[in-house]
Every structure is written in structure tokens, then in C-alpha cells.
XYZ file of C-alpha atoms in Angstrom:
732
model
C 11.047 3.244 -48.222
C 14.278 2.932 -46.310
C 14.417 2.505 -42.554
C 17.126 4.650 -41.046
C 18.473 5.469 -37.634
C 18.591 9.211 -36.861
C 21.889 10.746 -35.809
C 22.457 11.489 -32.097
C 21.939 15.238 -32.631
C 18.365 14.618 -33.788
C 17.657 12.127 -30.990
C 18.825 14.807 -28.584
C 15.780 16.912 -29.444
C 13.566 14.409 -27.609
C 14.256 15.509 -24.063
C 10.588 14.923 -23.211
C 8.836 12.092 -25.056
C 5.414 13.494 -24.069
C 5.981 16.911 -25.715
C 4.195 17.612 -29.020
C 6.660 20.389 -29.883
C 9.622 18.088 -29.339
C 8.193 15.470 -31.689
C 7.374 18.075 -34.355
C 10.975 19.262 -34.163
C 12.264 15.689 -34.270
C 10.330 14.782 -37.414
C 11.106 18.129 -39.083
C 14.852 17.623 -38.568
C 14.636 14.055 -39.877
C 13.097 15.216 -43.118
C 10.636 13.246 -45.233
C 10.580 10.073 -47.227
C 11.899 7.382 -44.921
C 10.697 5.251 -42.042
C 12.016 5.042 -38.527
C 11.528 2.105 -36.142
C 12.454 2.422 -32.493
C 12.439 -1.356 -32.155
C 10.972 -4.562 -33.622
C 10.908 -4.359 -37.419
C 8.439 -6.057 -39.739
C 10.351 -9.281 -40.539
C 10.271 -10.163 -36.829
C 6.716 -8.916 -36.263
C 5.010 -10.401 -39.279
C 4.308 -13.951 -38.060
C 3.204 -13.177 -34.470
C 1.101 -10.180 -35.560
C -0.712 -12.016 -38.341
C -1.399 -14.884 -35.928
C -3.096 -12.409 -33.577
C -5.017 -10.519 -36.277
C -6.357 -13.675 -37.888
C -7.518 -14.383 -41.454
C -8.111 -11.004 -43.045
C -9.331 -12.711 -46.262
C -12.254 -14.472 -44.574
C -13.205 -11.300 -42.742
C -13.113 -9.243 -45.932
C -15.330 -11.716 -47.804
C -17.847 -11.570 -44.976
C -17.911 -7.778 -45.232
C -16.537 -7.354 -41.751
C -12.986 -6.167 -42.245
C -11.313 -5.378 -38.953
C -11.052 -1.765 -37.919
C -7.470 -1.263 -36.705
C -6.217 1.768 -34.788
C -2.492 2.572 -34.642
C -1.937 5.283 -31.978
C 1.340 7.260 -31.919
C 2.082 5.914 -35.395
C 5.106 8.171 -36.028
C 6.955 7.327 -39.257
C 6.910 3.567 -38.669
C 6.386 1.274 -41.648
C 4.156 -1.037 -39.591
C 0.838 0.290 -40.935
C 1.889 0.100 -44.583
C 3.155 -3.461 -44.083
C -0.192 -4.486 -42.584
C -2.045 -2.706 -45.387
C -0.031 -4.544 -48.002
C -0.776 -7.788 -46.146
C -4.484 -7.179 -46.742
C -5.627 -5.218 -43.674
C -7.083 -2.102 -45.317
C -9.194 -0.537 -42.538
C -6.303 1.073 -40.659
C -6.554 4.435 -38.868
C -3.266 6.039 -37.830
C -3.125 8.845 -35.256
C -0.281 10.980 -33.955
C -0.238 14.378 -32.280
C 2.628 15.577 -34.501
C 1.230 17.462 -37.507
C 4.637 17.224 -39.161
C 4.739 13.421 -39.291
C 1.034 13.005 -40.148
C 1.393 15.401 -43.105
C 4.464 13.502 -44.338
C 2.836 10.060 -43.983
C -0.384 11.210 -45.659
C 1.591 12.611 -48.596
C 3.536 9.383 -48.966
C 0.572 6.962 -48.745
C -2.528 8.787 -50.056
C -2.240 7.376 -53.590
C -0.576 4.040 -52.953
C -2.811 3.131 -50.007
C -6.026 5.151 -50.422
C -8.117 3.303 -47.799
C -5.667 3.990 -44.990
C -6.550 6.994 -42.823
C -4.344 9.514 -41.003
C -5.460 11.824 -38.215
C -3.728 14.460 -36.109
C -4.911 13.484 -32.636
C -3.749 13.145 -29.028
C -4.035 9.473 -28.135
C -4.931 10.398 -24.536
C -8.002 12.297 -25.805
C -9.266 10.675 -29.007
C -12.234 11.949 -30.983
C -13.689 8.543 -31.836
C -17.032 7.093 -30.789
C -17.144 4.364 -28.168
C -16.523 0.883 -29.568
C -15.045 2.026 -32.896
C -12.159 -0.439 -33.313
C -11.604 -4.177 -33.323
C -7.858 -3.902 -32.764
C -5.620 -1.261 -31.222
C -1.988 -1.775 -32.214
C 0.453 0.158 -30.032
C 4.121 0.062 -31.036
C 6.026 2.053 -28.444
C 3.267 4.588 -27.784
C 2.713 3.600 -24.152
C 6.469 3.369 -23.596
C 6.865 6.981 -24.791
C 4.136 8.225 -22.430
C 5.609 6.413 -19.458
C 8.913 8.169 -19.012
C 10.523 7.173 -15.696
C 9.695 9.767 -13.089
C 6.719 11.143 -15.029
C 4.159 9.071 -13.113
C 1.252 7.062 -14.453
C -1.303 9.817 -15.117
C -0.844 10.021 -18.913
C -0.507 6.257 -19.232
C -3.767 5.640 -17.383
C -5.537 8.328 -19.406
C -4.404 6.735 -22.663
C -5.375 3.197 -21.618
C -8.817 4.439 -20.543
C -9.265 5.938 -24.014
C -8.053 2.736 -25.656
C -10.603 0.695 -23.704
C -13.349 3.169 -24.555
C -12.854 3.095 -28.325
C -12.409 -0.692 -28.436
C -15.283 -2.962 -29.397
C -16.507 -5.727 -27.100
C -14.223 -8.680 -27.697
C -11.609 -6.353 -29.203
C -7.849 -6.726 -28.859
C -5.241 -4.342 -27.517
C -1.821 -5.322 -28.878
C 1.085 -3.572 -27.181
C 4.644 -3.832 -28.496
C 6.819 -2.724 -25.618
C 10.204 -3.022 -23.942
C 8.202 -3.932 -20.809
C 10.184 -1.772 -18.415
C 9.059 -2.439 -14.860
C 6.892 0.696 -14.493
C 5.256 0.156 -17.908
C 4.585 -3.533 -17.331
C 3.222 -2.825 -13.842
C 0.679 -0.414 -15.321
C -0.404 -2.875 -18.021
C -0.786 -5.702 -15.529
C -2.872 -3.664 -13.091
C -5.011 -1.823 -15.671
C -5.919 -5.040 -17.508
C -6.217 -7.257 -14.423
C -9.980 -7.654 -14.360
C -12.098 -8.699 -17.327
C -9.254 -9.191 -19.824
C -7.522 -12.253 -21.232
C -3.810 -11.425 -21.405
C -0.909 -13.146 -23.148
C 2.765 -12.241 -23.436
C 5.448 -13.348 -25.869
C 8.926 -12.195 -26.843
C 9.565 -10.931 -30.370
C 12.397 -12.881 -31.938
C 15.494 -11.068 -33.190
C 17.665 -12.017 -36.127
C 20.927 -13.613 -35.058
C 22.813 -10.830 -36.829
C 21.025 -8.092 -34.869
C 22.858 -6.508 -31.966
C 19.848 -5.002 -30.198
C 20.470 -4.138 -26.575
C 16.799 -4.595 -25.674
C 14.211 -7.332 -26.000
C 10.800 -6.402 -27.456
C 7.663 -8.058 -26.077
C 4.147 -8.353 -27.470
C 1.453 -8.080 -24.811
C -2.067 -8.863 -26.016
C -5.230 -8.025 -24.065
C -8.662 -9.282 -25.171
C -11.872 -7.971 -23.626
C -13.450 -10.744 -21.556
C -15.955 -11.103 -18.722
C -16.051 -8.176 -16.270
C -14.869 -8.953 -12.766
C -12.828 -12.030 -13.688
C -9.052 -12.009 -13.133
C -7.682 -14.500 -15.657
C -4.215 -16.013 -15.335
C -1.752 -14.551 -17.863
C -0.637 -16.875 -20.644
C 3.065 -16.513 -21.331
C 5.458 -18.217 -23.726
C 8.462 -16.836 -21.840
C 10.723 -19.354 -20.113
C 13.945 -18.750 -18.215
C 15.755 -21.482 -20.141
C 15.281 -19.711 -23.502
C 17.771 -17.325 -25.094
C 16.800 -13.650 -25.343
C 18.834 -10.689 -26.578
C 18.642 -9.234 -23.061
C 18.409 -11.996 -20.461
C 18.212 -9.655 -17.469
C 15.296 -7.813 -19.056
C 13.514 -11.061 -19.960
C 13.986 -12.593 -16.507
C 12.572 -9.443 -14.884
C 9.442 -9.790 -17.046
C 9.148 -13.498 -16.211
C 9.322 -12.719 -12.473
C 6.768 -9.904 -12.790
C 4.335 -12.173 -14.643
C 4.778 -14.883 -12.016
C 4.021 -12.439 -9.210
C 1.020 -11.068 -11.090
C -0.404 -14.550 -11.604
C -0.161 -15.170 -7.861
C -2.192 -11.984 -7.321
C -4.753 -12.995 -9.944
C -5.115 -16.473 -8.491
C -5.802 -14.950 -5.067
C -8.607 -12.846 -6.584
C -10.062 -15.901 -8.312
C -9.843 -18.099 -5.200
C -12.748 -16.349 -3.497
C -10.580 -14.928 -0.697
C -11.743 -11.458 0.390
C -8.656 -9.642 -0.927
C -8.415 -5.980 0.050
C -8.989 -4.079 -3.197
C -8.185 -0.488 -4.116
C -10.606 2.063 -5.519
C -8.815 1.667 -8.845
C -9.467 -2.097 -8.743
C -13.175 -1.383 -8.335
C -13.103 1.137 -11.191
C -11.451 -1.502 -13.367
C -14.301 -3.950 -12.729
C -12.917 -6.130 -9.930
C -16.400 -6.668 -8.448
C -18.402 -6.150 -11.619
C -20.203 -3.107 -12.985
C -20.286 -0.354 -10.357
C -23.081 1.420 -12.178
C -25.439 -1.437 -11.338
C -26.816 -2.217 -7.868
C -26.216 -5.901 -7.118
C -28.433 -6.831 -4.115
C -26.365 -8.139 -1.222
C -22.993 -7.173 -2.724
C -20.407 -6.338 -0.037
C -16.702 -5.686 -0.537
C -13.862 -4.200 1.495
C -11.453 -1.862 -0.275
C -9.065 1.047 0.211
C -10.210 4.526 -0.773
C -7.612 7.047 -1.884
C -3.924 7.023 -2.717
C -1.040 9.461 -2.638
C -1.609 10.990 -6.073
C -5.381 11.412 -5.836
C -6.256 12.284 -2.243
C -4.919 13.709 0.991
C -5.543 10.531 2.973
C -6.301 6.838 2.574
C -9.316 5.154 4.139
C -10.484 1.621 4.796
C -13.958 1.308 3.318
C -16.740 -1.189 2.629
C -19.189 -1.009 -0.275
C -22.657 -2.364 0.509
C -25.527 -2.773 -1.956
C -28.819 -3.143 -0.083
C -30.221 -6.655 0.045
C -33.721 -5.230 -0.447
C -34.285 -3.450 -3.732
C -38.065 -3.148 -3.712
C -38.579 -0.374 -1.167
C -38.356 3.356 -1.715
C -34.898 4.510 -0.681
C -34.146 7.852 0.905
C -30.677 7.838 -0.664
C -29.559 6.392 -3.983
C -26.001 6.373 -2.612
C -24.644 7.571 0.733
C -21.437 7.665 2.751
C -21.347 6.620 6.407
C -18.230 7.682 8.358
C -17.176 5.595 11.365
C -14.651 7.219 13.764
C -11.778 5.132 15.128
C -13.204 5.008 18.654
C -16.332 3.237 17.407
C -14.836 1.003 14.725
C -14.839 -2.065 17.005
C -18.519 -1.853 17.888
C -20.515 -4.828 16.662
C -22.687 -2.500 14.590
C -19.732 -1.391 12.481
C -17.192 -4.224 12.725
C -19.447 -7.208 11.948
C -21.011 -7.985 8.608
C -24.409 -8.484 10.208
C -24.158 -5.113 11.940
C -23.184 -3.388 8.710
C -26.325 -4.686 6.998
C -28.305 -3.168 9.883
C -26.623 0.179 9.207
C -27.509 0.246 5.491
C -31.072 -0.790 6.287
C -31.378 2.002 8.858
C -29.846 4.518 6.463
C -32.379 3.504 3.775
C -29.753 3.757 1.058
C -29.564 1.647 -2.107
C -25.786 1.735 -1.812
C -23.777 2.697 1.259
C -20.052 3.359 1.422
C -18.864 2.826 5.003
C -15.610 4.701 5.639
C -13.545 3.831 8.719
C -11.324 6.502 10.230
C -8.176 5.494 12.099
C -5.375 7.179 14.029
C -4.179 8.830 10.841
C -7.302 10.993 10.723
C -7.274 12.176 14.345
C -7.466 15.956 14.804
C -8.410 16.485 11.137
C -11.390 18.760 10.592
C -14.341 16.695 9.381
C -15.030 19.170 6.576
C -11.545 18.408 5.212
C -12.246 14.659 5.435
C -15.545 15.064 3.556
C -13.954 17.273 0.910
C -11.229 14.662 0.421
C -13.747 11.818 0.161
C -16.284 13.503 -2.136
C -14.485 13.010 -5.496
C -13.455 9.482 -4.503
C -16.938 8.215 -3.672
C -18.424 9.926 -6.749
C -16.900 7.151 -8.858
C -18.832 4.614 -6.776
C -22.267 6.133 -7.372
C -24.555 3.695 -9.220
C -26.418 4.563 -12.406
C -25.669 7.617 -14.514
C -26.958 10.556 -12.469
C -27.575 13.591 -14.635
C -27.502 16.134 -11.854
C -24.289 16.965 -10.010
C -25.901 16.540 -6.600
C -23.365 15.772 -3.858
C -23.484 12.356 -2.217
C -24.815 12.765 1.347
C -22.554 12.060 4.326
C -23.742 10.420 7.535
C -21.634 9.808 10.610
C -21.567 7.929 13.873
C -20.581 10.111 16.835
C -16.854 10.952 16.878
C -16.488 8.806 19.967
C -14.834 11.447 22.149
C -17.143 12.651 24.893
C -14.632 14.943 26.643
C -11.240 16.305 25.648
C -8.769 18.206 27.840
C -5.471 19.364 26.323
C -2.607 19.180 28.817
C 0.192 20.547 26.637
C 0.905 21.620 23.089
C 4.578 21.543 22.151
C 6.747 21.801 19.050
C 10.232 20.405 18.485
C 12.584 20.858 15.549
C 12.751 17.084 15.107
C 9.153 15.874 15.492
C 7.218 19.071 14.882
C 3.933 19.885 16.674
C 2.754 17.509 19.413
C -0.278 17.447 21.704
C -0.801 15.671 25.012
C -4.489 15.341 25.866
C -6.869 13.470 28.164
C -10.014 12.106 26.533
C -13.124 10.310 27.691
C -14.775 8.146 25.037
C -18.442 7.548 24.554
C -19.766 3.993 24.863
C -17.503 2.255 22.373
C -18.206 -1.445 22.766
C -21.752 -1.885 21.542
C -23.353 -1.972 24.968
C -21.343 -4.843 26.424
C -19.507 -2.580 28.861
C -19.154 1.149 28.915
C -15.868 2.991 28.438
C -17.546 6.243 29.374
C -16.071 6.173 32.892
C -12.540 5.555 31.602
C -10.095 8.275 30.682
C -7.200 7.928 28.278
C -4.098 10.043 27.815
C -2.892 10.461 24.249
C 0.281 11.727 22.608
C -0.480 13.096 19.139
C 2.048 13.859 16.405
C 0.809 16.621 14.114
C 3.281 15.799 11.318
C 1.510 12.567 10.415
C -1.963 13.989 9.885
C -2.749 14.027 13.595
C -1.363 10.551 14.342
C -2.238 9.276 17.826
C 1.267 8.047 18.563
C 0.516 6.620 21.996
C -2.559 6.016 24.127
C -2.497 5.140 27.830
C -5.239 4.260 30.297
C -5.607 6.546 33.321
C -6.617 4.948 36.624
C -7.298 6.347 40.095
C -5.057 5.610 43.069
C -6.763 3.319 45.619
C -7.654 4.667 49.108
C -4.776 4.557 51.604
C -6.802 3.741 54.784
C -4.609 0.791 55.671
C -1.487 2.942 55.549
C -3.252 5.534 57.706
C -3.849 2.918 60.409
C -0.210 1.878 60.417
C 0.931 5.463 60.814
C -1.299 6.497 63.753
C 1.741 7.134 65.958
C 3.558 9.289 63.398
C 4.626 12.854 64.125
C 2.505 15.882 63.384
C 4.507 16.495 60.253
C 3.862 12.988 59.084
C 0.169 13.410 59.878
C 0.079 16.520 57.776
C 1.694 14.725 54.877
C -0.699 11.825 55.343
C -3.673 14.160 55.236
C -2.331 15.663 52.037
C -2.081 12.176 50.597
C -5.689 11.486 51.614
C -6.719 14.600 49.799
C -5.140 13.291 46.583
C -6.412 9.718 46.857
C -8.537 10.155 43.723
C -5.670 11.488 41.560
C -5.118 9.816 38.197
C -2.031 7.919 37.109
C -0.992 5.852 34.093
C -1.852 2.143 34.173
C 1.299 0.492 32.836
C -0.444 -2.882 32.734
C -2.574 -1.604 29.833
C -1.514 -1.638 26.161
C -3.413 0.888 24.049
C -2.169 -0.469 20.707
C -3.048 -3.983 19.606
C 0.112 -4.223 17.519
C 2.159 -3.915 20.724
C 0.391 -7.019 22.023
C 1.249 -8.719 18.740
C 4.932 -7.801 19.135
C 5.000 -9.514 22.523
C 3.001 -12.505 21.249
C 5.558 -12.922 18.468
C 8.204 -13.610 21.098
C 6.671 -17.104 21.092
C 9.100 -17.677 18.218
C 11.975 -17.601 20.736
C 10.091 -18.699 23.864
C 12.453 -21.576 24.759
C 15.452 -19.249 24.758
C 13.562 -16.702 26.841
C 12.534 -19.411 29.303
C 16.127 -20.624 29.597
C 17.336 -17.072 30.238
C 14.671 -16.503 32.894
C 15.586 -19.764 34.655
C 19.317 -19.042 34.664
C 18.947 -15.435 35.766
C 20.422 -14.089 32.526
C 19.178 -10.849 31.025
C 17.897 -10.822 27.447
C 19.188 -7.788 25.566
C 16.236 -5.946 24.021
C 16.634 -2.779 21.986
C 13.582 -0.679 21.091
C 14.005 2.073 18.512
C 11.301 4.665 19.165
C 10.127 5.697 22.631
C 6.864 7.521 21.985
C 5.139 8.030 25.307
C 7.113 5.115 26.776
C 4.013 2.963 27.321
C 5.343 -0.068 25.455
C 8.792 -0.322 27.100
C 7.174 0.251 30.533
C 4.714 -2.587 29.840
C 7.541 -4.781 28.546
C 9.552 -4.187 31.728
C 6.632 -5.206 33.936
C 5.613 -8.091 31.704
C 9.028 -9.743 31.244
C 11.282 -8.830 34.200
C 14.294 -10.692 32.768
C 14.688 -8.441 29.700
C 17.310 -5.691 29.684
C 15.747 -2.844 27.690
C 17.530 -0.061 25.868
C 15.248 2.466 24.144
C 16.667 4.733 21.444
C 14.812 8.033 20.942
C 15.872 10.783 18.550
C 13.842 13.642 20.056
C 14.637 14.806 23.629
C 11.261 16.564 23.842
C 9.432 13.273 23.245
C 11.376 11.722 26.126
C 10.539 14.714 28.319
C 6.799 14.411 27.582
C 6.923 10.666 28.292
C 8.373 11.332 31.755
C 6.165 14.313 32.547
C 2.775 12.989 31.445
C 2.987 9.217 30.964
C 4.802 8.052 34.092
C 7.839 6.844 32.175
C 10.800 6.066 34.422
C 14.210 4.472 34.016
C 16.113 2.001 36.191
C 18.807 -0.658 35.785
C 16.473 -2.710 33.599
C 15.208 0.127 31.388
C 17.409 2.874 29.969
C 16.989 5.513 27.245
C 19.647 6.560 24.762
C 18.986 9.886 23.040
C 20.244 9.747 19.481
C 19.823 8.323 16.001
C 18.620 4.705 15.907
C 20.644 3.714 12.865
C 23.865 5.100 14.321
C 23.140 3.380 17.636
C 22.951 -0.007 15.908
C 26.084 0.725 13.878
C 27.997 1.691 17.036
C 26.681 -1.372 18.875
C 27.864 -3.661 16.076
C 31.302 -2.059 16.166
C 31.449 -2.459 19.951
C 30.355 -6.113 19.733
C 33.393 -6.924 17.618
C 35.603 -6.313 20.619
C 33.723 -8.518 23.106
C 34.086 -12.264 23.591
C 32.177 -14.753 21.481
C 29.705 -15.864 24.148
C 28.454 -12.316 24.630
C 28.165 -11.792 20.913
C 26.188 -14.990 20.435
C 23.599 -14.414 23.208
C 20.028 -14.026 21.998
C 19.056 -10.447 21.212
C 15.792 -8.752 20.337
C 15.621 -5.619 18.181
C 12.242 -3.853 17.925
C 11.655 -1.114 15.359
C 8.657 1.022 16.385
C 9.187 4.482 14.927
C 6.997 6.521 12.577
C 8.159 8.348 9.469
C 8.194 12.109 9.055
C 8.217 11.681 5.248
C 5.073 9.979 3.952
C 5.984 10.500 0.273
C 7.666 7.073 0.152
C 4.379 5.318 0.954
C 5.707 4.183 4.341
C 4.075 5.553 7.476
C 6.175 3.336 9.716
C 9.133 2.845 9.809
C 11.118 5.557 7.946
C 12.405 4.289 4.606
C 16.085 4.249 5.583
C 15.296 1.650 8.264
C 14.209 -0.856 5.586
C 17.025 -0.229 3.130
C 19.785 -2.800 2.690
C 22.541 -1.002 4.665
C 20.499 -0.903 7.876
C 18.997 -4.373 7.389
C 22.487 -5.825 7.036
C 23.589 -4.002 10.199
C 20.501 -5.295 12.023
C 21.409 -8.832 10.971
C 24.972 -8.333 12.212
C 23.618 -6.819 15.449
C 21.612 -9.987 16.116
C 24.720 -12.060 15.376
C 23.786 -15.747 15.396
C 20.112 -15.403 16.154
C 17.322 -13.589 17.889
C 14.502 -11.512 16.452
C 14.281 -8.312 14.437
C 10.713 -7.038 14.886
C 9.264 -4.314 12.664
C 5.995 -2.450 13.068
C 5.122 -1.917 9.397
C 2.445 0.559 8.316
C 1.871 1.078 4.585
C -1.307 1.247 2.552
C 0.637 0.547 -0.629
C 0.811 -3.168 -1.470
C 3.813 -2.537 -3.731
C 5.714 -0.763 -0.931
C 4.836 -3.557 1.481
C 6.059 -6.160 -1.019
C 9.263 -4.166 -1.476
C 9.938 -4.215 2.276
C 9.172 -7.939 2.522
C 11.404 -8.666 -0.476
C 14.329 -6.802 1.095
C 13.890 -8.628 4.400
C 13.785 -11.989 2.611
C 17.047 -11.167 0.867
C 18.817 -10.463 4.170
C 17.191 -12.765 6.742
C 16.807 -16.518 6.551
C 13.447 -16.597 8.340
C 10.533 -14.152 8.093
C 7.103 -14.210 9.725
C 4.135 -11.843 9.538
C 1.304 -11.062 11.913
C -1.375 -8.970 10.210
C -3.824 -7.151 12.472
C -7.369 -7.563 11.185
C -8.757 -4.377 12.715
C -5.845 -2.104 11.878
C -3.393 -1.242 9.117
C -0.381 -2.375 11.141
C 1.529 -5.500 10.202
C 4.212 -6.862 12.521
C 7.142 -8.596 10.818
C 9.512 -10.952 12.631
C 12.868 -11.652 10.968
C 15.741 -13.847 12.114
C 19.163 -14.532 10.573
C 19.064 -18.217 11.578
C 16.876 -20.846 13.175
C 19.181 -21.130 16.193
C 16.691 -19.726 18.718
C 13.444 -20.248 16.797
C 10.478 -22.465 17.694
C 10.062 -23.464 14.068
C 8.272 -26.788 14.486
C 5.964 -26.112 17.426
C 4.703 -22.568 17.720
C 1.781 -23.633 19.907
C 4.215 -24.945 22.504
C 6.191 -21.700 22.191
C 3.032 -19.701 22.832
C 2.310 -21.757 25.953
C 5.855 -21.221 27.258
C 5.624 -17.484 26.672
C 2.239 -17.343 28.385
C 3.834 -18.872 31.488
C 6.622 -16.263 31.453
C 4.329 -13.224 31.203
C 3.657 -11.378 34.438
C 0.779 -9.525 32.759
C -1.706 -11.796 30.946
C -2.094 -11.475 27.164
C -4.013 -13.589 24.648
C -0.836 -14.940 23.034
C -2.394 -18.075 21.554
C -4.994 -16.133 19.529
C -2.286 -13.929 18.036
C -0.053 -16.867 17.157
C -2.878 -18.454 15.166
C -2.611 -15.469 12.789
C 1.180 -15.725 12.405
C 2.192 -16.555 8.834
C 5.573 -17.781 7.648
C 6.772 -15.721 4.667
C 10.178 -17.379 4.369
């Protein structure tokens, strides 16, 4: 049979590669009697495929001919070539009745043992473990149209794994586009041996794309094996850019796999667990404990930090086969919930064979608990051990929500930020008995747009008695006495303690200034002011603390929403002076205008150390970034930030993203723009603070401990800088 290329008019019928009707129309317009290959024809496939499939003669003599499945077979000649090479037990499936009828008519007599079925490869009617080999030539590529998401691709790969025998092989011939390769790498990360090679092209061929053969072999569950690859950057491929992208992706994936194999407690996703990252979830493994992330954008409303615990004792009668224990943010730092030993106490007290501890954070504030439970229920169902016949819901348990009293001071809505709440709260005992917070009151600013995000939290303290002032003013006038008496009457009034930082990542931002401590010390000694720009005001707690902590910094805060600034002044004691000013406007435009203005000043002013702090949340969570907004980590702004810093200084970013791929994207962009990059990951939170610098001019590169000591001496408000600096990691 001839292999032909269809005319453009026929190709135009395939607007949607996942549509059955479109494929029926495509094959009907093509007519019958010839083959069509999208890429990689038999002469180039023969040697590598036969090497993978092995000696069909020996298998046939032993009466164990391999069962081969070819999903999305189309009108390719691949199956007939394999049949003629001696592999007779081939089952071809395609959801197009038109092409299956044509192929059956063409091959029924010449190749009687080959089978053809009309079937959707994402929902196959085969028993579990039916095939030794699944040979996919472009099927996954067709399902994974850019912009269509991964749902169909994951469904198909789940089916492929189901119908494959233990020790079976999944052979995927693909163009290895980034989104397709990413799915293959993640879905076959645990319990599969994977190899990748390029399919050679004839020198006369003018193909614009390189075809790759990715082979996955079922191995030991829970093991992440390093990928074997024959690809090298020095080789010649028909599309070098495409090949180099695959080589880089495989290198990055092997780094990930090595981290899993090293024994480090890597934070897994629910999907990782479903794929066998910690072994068979259906089986209770006494003493098994693993941290992971529950939920993602496509499958749930929210994401949650969680820990899976299998009881150490498996002999007693359990009250619950599997249960969920919810820990509110206010209690997450208690020993009982934050320590491994305490967590084992919880599962023992709950008398559950398996317990899923779910930790709520600021993202879940003000969300009705029924909504949280409804969101969690389908997620934790996949973690239930055994094969429960009944559809009984998994029970939920919960520590107290941590808030003893709540008083709402103001509810407001702005066109920019949306709904906001200012409230005073008193927490229950939240430190495991080592000191009660029950007498302390906190004031919180909550943004409703980010699922009830607690944007700022400040400590309220009472004014001290003014007896000494009363004694000094004994000779004052009657009017003054009256005013003094009024003051006495308000001596117990509450005010914001600006020596308190409610967010640990703010402490980390200040600790990271150890990187430029020598320059800060020199500025403080000479009486110079260090220019510090903070994008994002919030309740103003951080810039107020910064002003009191480092008196030699000149702070400009950029805030987009005037109402946020108004609430900061009205409820959080925010005030401006010569050292601290607020600019109302867009942060990106402010930096652009500042860069333009800097071009007109003298060189010494341009080259002075500067600090730029990005601490602003995103109103659009669809990008996977909670903080900062996506346009603040795109190349145009990063380049402007670099120019703003001129010869040195620090660009500090409060990064919040539960997506590892989004986080890697941000880090990659920063590496491309800035010469030096450091990270400080907060253990108890989802925040990561990144420190970037365009040069080493002001950096304490060789002695961070000394930098931390210098900074500690400069601080007017004590912080545990040295502990934070121990967690600082150099990324570039």
C-alpha cells in the first residue's frame, strides 16, 4: 500500500484532534486503500522497535507470543509491518468507525490473526493486564492539543497502565512537545523504568520535526528510577531546538528523581501519591508518614498542606479505618500538630488506622468549614486504604478553630481590591501550654478576593499608666487637668505594637539583608540613607516595623488602592514622615518612572545601594501565583527592576505558589536576569523569599555569618537573624 500525504483541504477538517466526528470526516475524505503516517515511517522505526520488542521467534516457540495493543491506530502501516515481521498478536483500536472498517477490509484475509476494534482509547473495554506491549504512535500527541489541558491525556495513560501486564512496556512515539513530555515524565515517575531515544531520519528527508521513542517498563512501585537517554547535545538532529529542549527536560526530571531517591522528605502532590510515590495506598504500612499537598487548580477549590499517617499499632480495634483531622492555622504551631511525635499522639488518640492531617493557612480564613469539608471529601477518598464496598463518607475531626473572640471593626469594598474586613480577634491557647495567647488581641486585615486571605496581622497592646506624667502636671490649669483626667480614663485603650511582626516571612525579608550588611553598616556610620522601595502596603505593619528597626533606611511604599492606605492609617496606626512615604499608584509604572528619572541624575546617586521589596498579592489566582501578580515576574518588569537597582543592591520577592512548575518558572526567569539569586524557604508556611542581585558589588558572598552578625548589631528591634540565615540557599 502506498503512503501518501493528504492535501491541505483534508487536513483542514481536523480542527479538533480529540473529535470523533472530525476523524471520521478526515478518513472519509481521504478515501480507502492507502496508508498515512504523521511521522516516523517504518524504515526508521524498524531497528529500534524490534530491539525493544525482542525475539518474537523464541516467544512464539514457547507459546507465549506477545500481546500488542496499538491505540489510535488510524491508517498507519505500522501494525502490518510488525505483523509481517512475525508479531501476530496485534490488537488495533481507534474510535473512528470509518478507518477501522477500511483497515479491517484491507487486512482480514492477508493478516487474519490481527484484530481491529472500534474503541475510545480513554475508555477501553479490555480486562486488566491484557497486553504485554502498548505501542502508541502519535495517539497521546493527538489527545494533548495545546490549551486542551491534561484531563484526556491522564485518562488515557491510566487506561494504558490498567490494561498492561506486570513487567509490560509502554512504547510512545512522540514529537515530545513540552506539555506532552511533562505529562509522560510525571505520570511514569514512580515505579517505571524509562528510556528515551531519537528516531533517525534519512538524510534525504526534510522533516521539520524530530520523532522520539519513549519507553516505559513497569518496575517496583514507589521507586523513582533515573531516565536512560541516548540523546546528547553534540549529536545532529533534524530539529536541534526541539532536541535540546527534550535534553534539558530530561536533565531536570532526573534531578527531581534523584531527590526522591535520596531519602529527602520531598513535598509530594496527591497525584504523586496516586502514582505510587510512597507505595500502595490501598495497604496500611505501619509507621508510614509522609507530607504532601492536597488539591490543585483543576480538581479542587483550594490547596492544603497535609500529612498521611498510618498507625504504628495495627493490632488494636480501630474506631476509624480512615479519618481526616483538620488543624486551623492558629493551632498549626502547637507541638501536638507541628512535631512528628505529637502527630503520632493525635492518630493514637483518634484511634484511626490511617489519619490524614490537613493544615489550614491564611488562604482558608473566613471560609465556611462545610465548604472546606466538601472540597476535601473527594480528594481524601483516593487515600482510603483497602477497597471499601460501601460509599460511606470519611469522617472529619477538627481541632478548635483557634479564634476565641472575633469583633469586626469595618467591612469595606473597593473597585481595586474588592471586599475587605478589619477585625480584632483573641486566639485560644495556641502554643501547646508553654504560654497562653488567650490574653492577647490581634487586629487583622482580610482580603476577600483571595479566599479570605489574612493580608496583615498586628498585635494590639494596652497603653501604660500615665501616673508619672500626672505628677509632673500637678500645677497645670483646670483645662489641662480635665484633659489629663480624660487621658487617665483611656489608659487601658489598645494600640498597635509596631515592634511586632505578625508574618514570619517579613522577618525573613529583614534577615536576608545580611547579604548586604556591610553596605548597610557603612551607610549607617556615614549618615547616608539607604533607598528602600516596598511595593504593597497592606496594613502598613511591615514598613512601620522596618522604619523602627533600621532608622537609616529611606522608605517609599507604593500602594495601588487608596482604600487600603486609608484602612492602614485608620486601624493600624500607620503614619508617614520624612523617612516613610506612600505613593499611590501602580508599582510597575513607579519603577519605570524611577528608572527614567535616574537617567538624569549623577552617577554616584545612581550607583548607591538600593533595596526593592515586592510584597503584593495577586487578584488573579488562575496563573498559579498567589503572590506576586504574574506581570511582576515577567521579563519586562524584571529587567526594569535590574536597571532600577543599577550596579547592585537587592530585589526581594515574597513568592507564594503551590505549583512547583510555576515556582521553577519564576526562579528560571530571575536566573536569566540577575547574576545572583538566593532563597529562604519558610518551613511552617508556603511563603518563599527570593533575594536577587544584578552583581556581587554589595553582597556578603563569602561570609554570610559575619553579615548576619553585622545586621544583628544594626537592628533596633531584635530578630533571630542567624537562624534564618542558616536556611538561606544559593540558587545562582
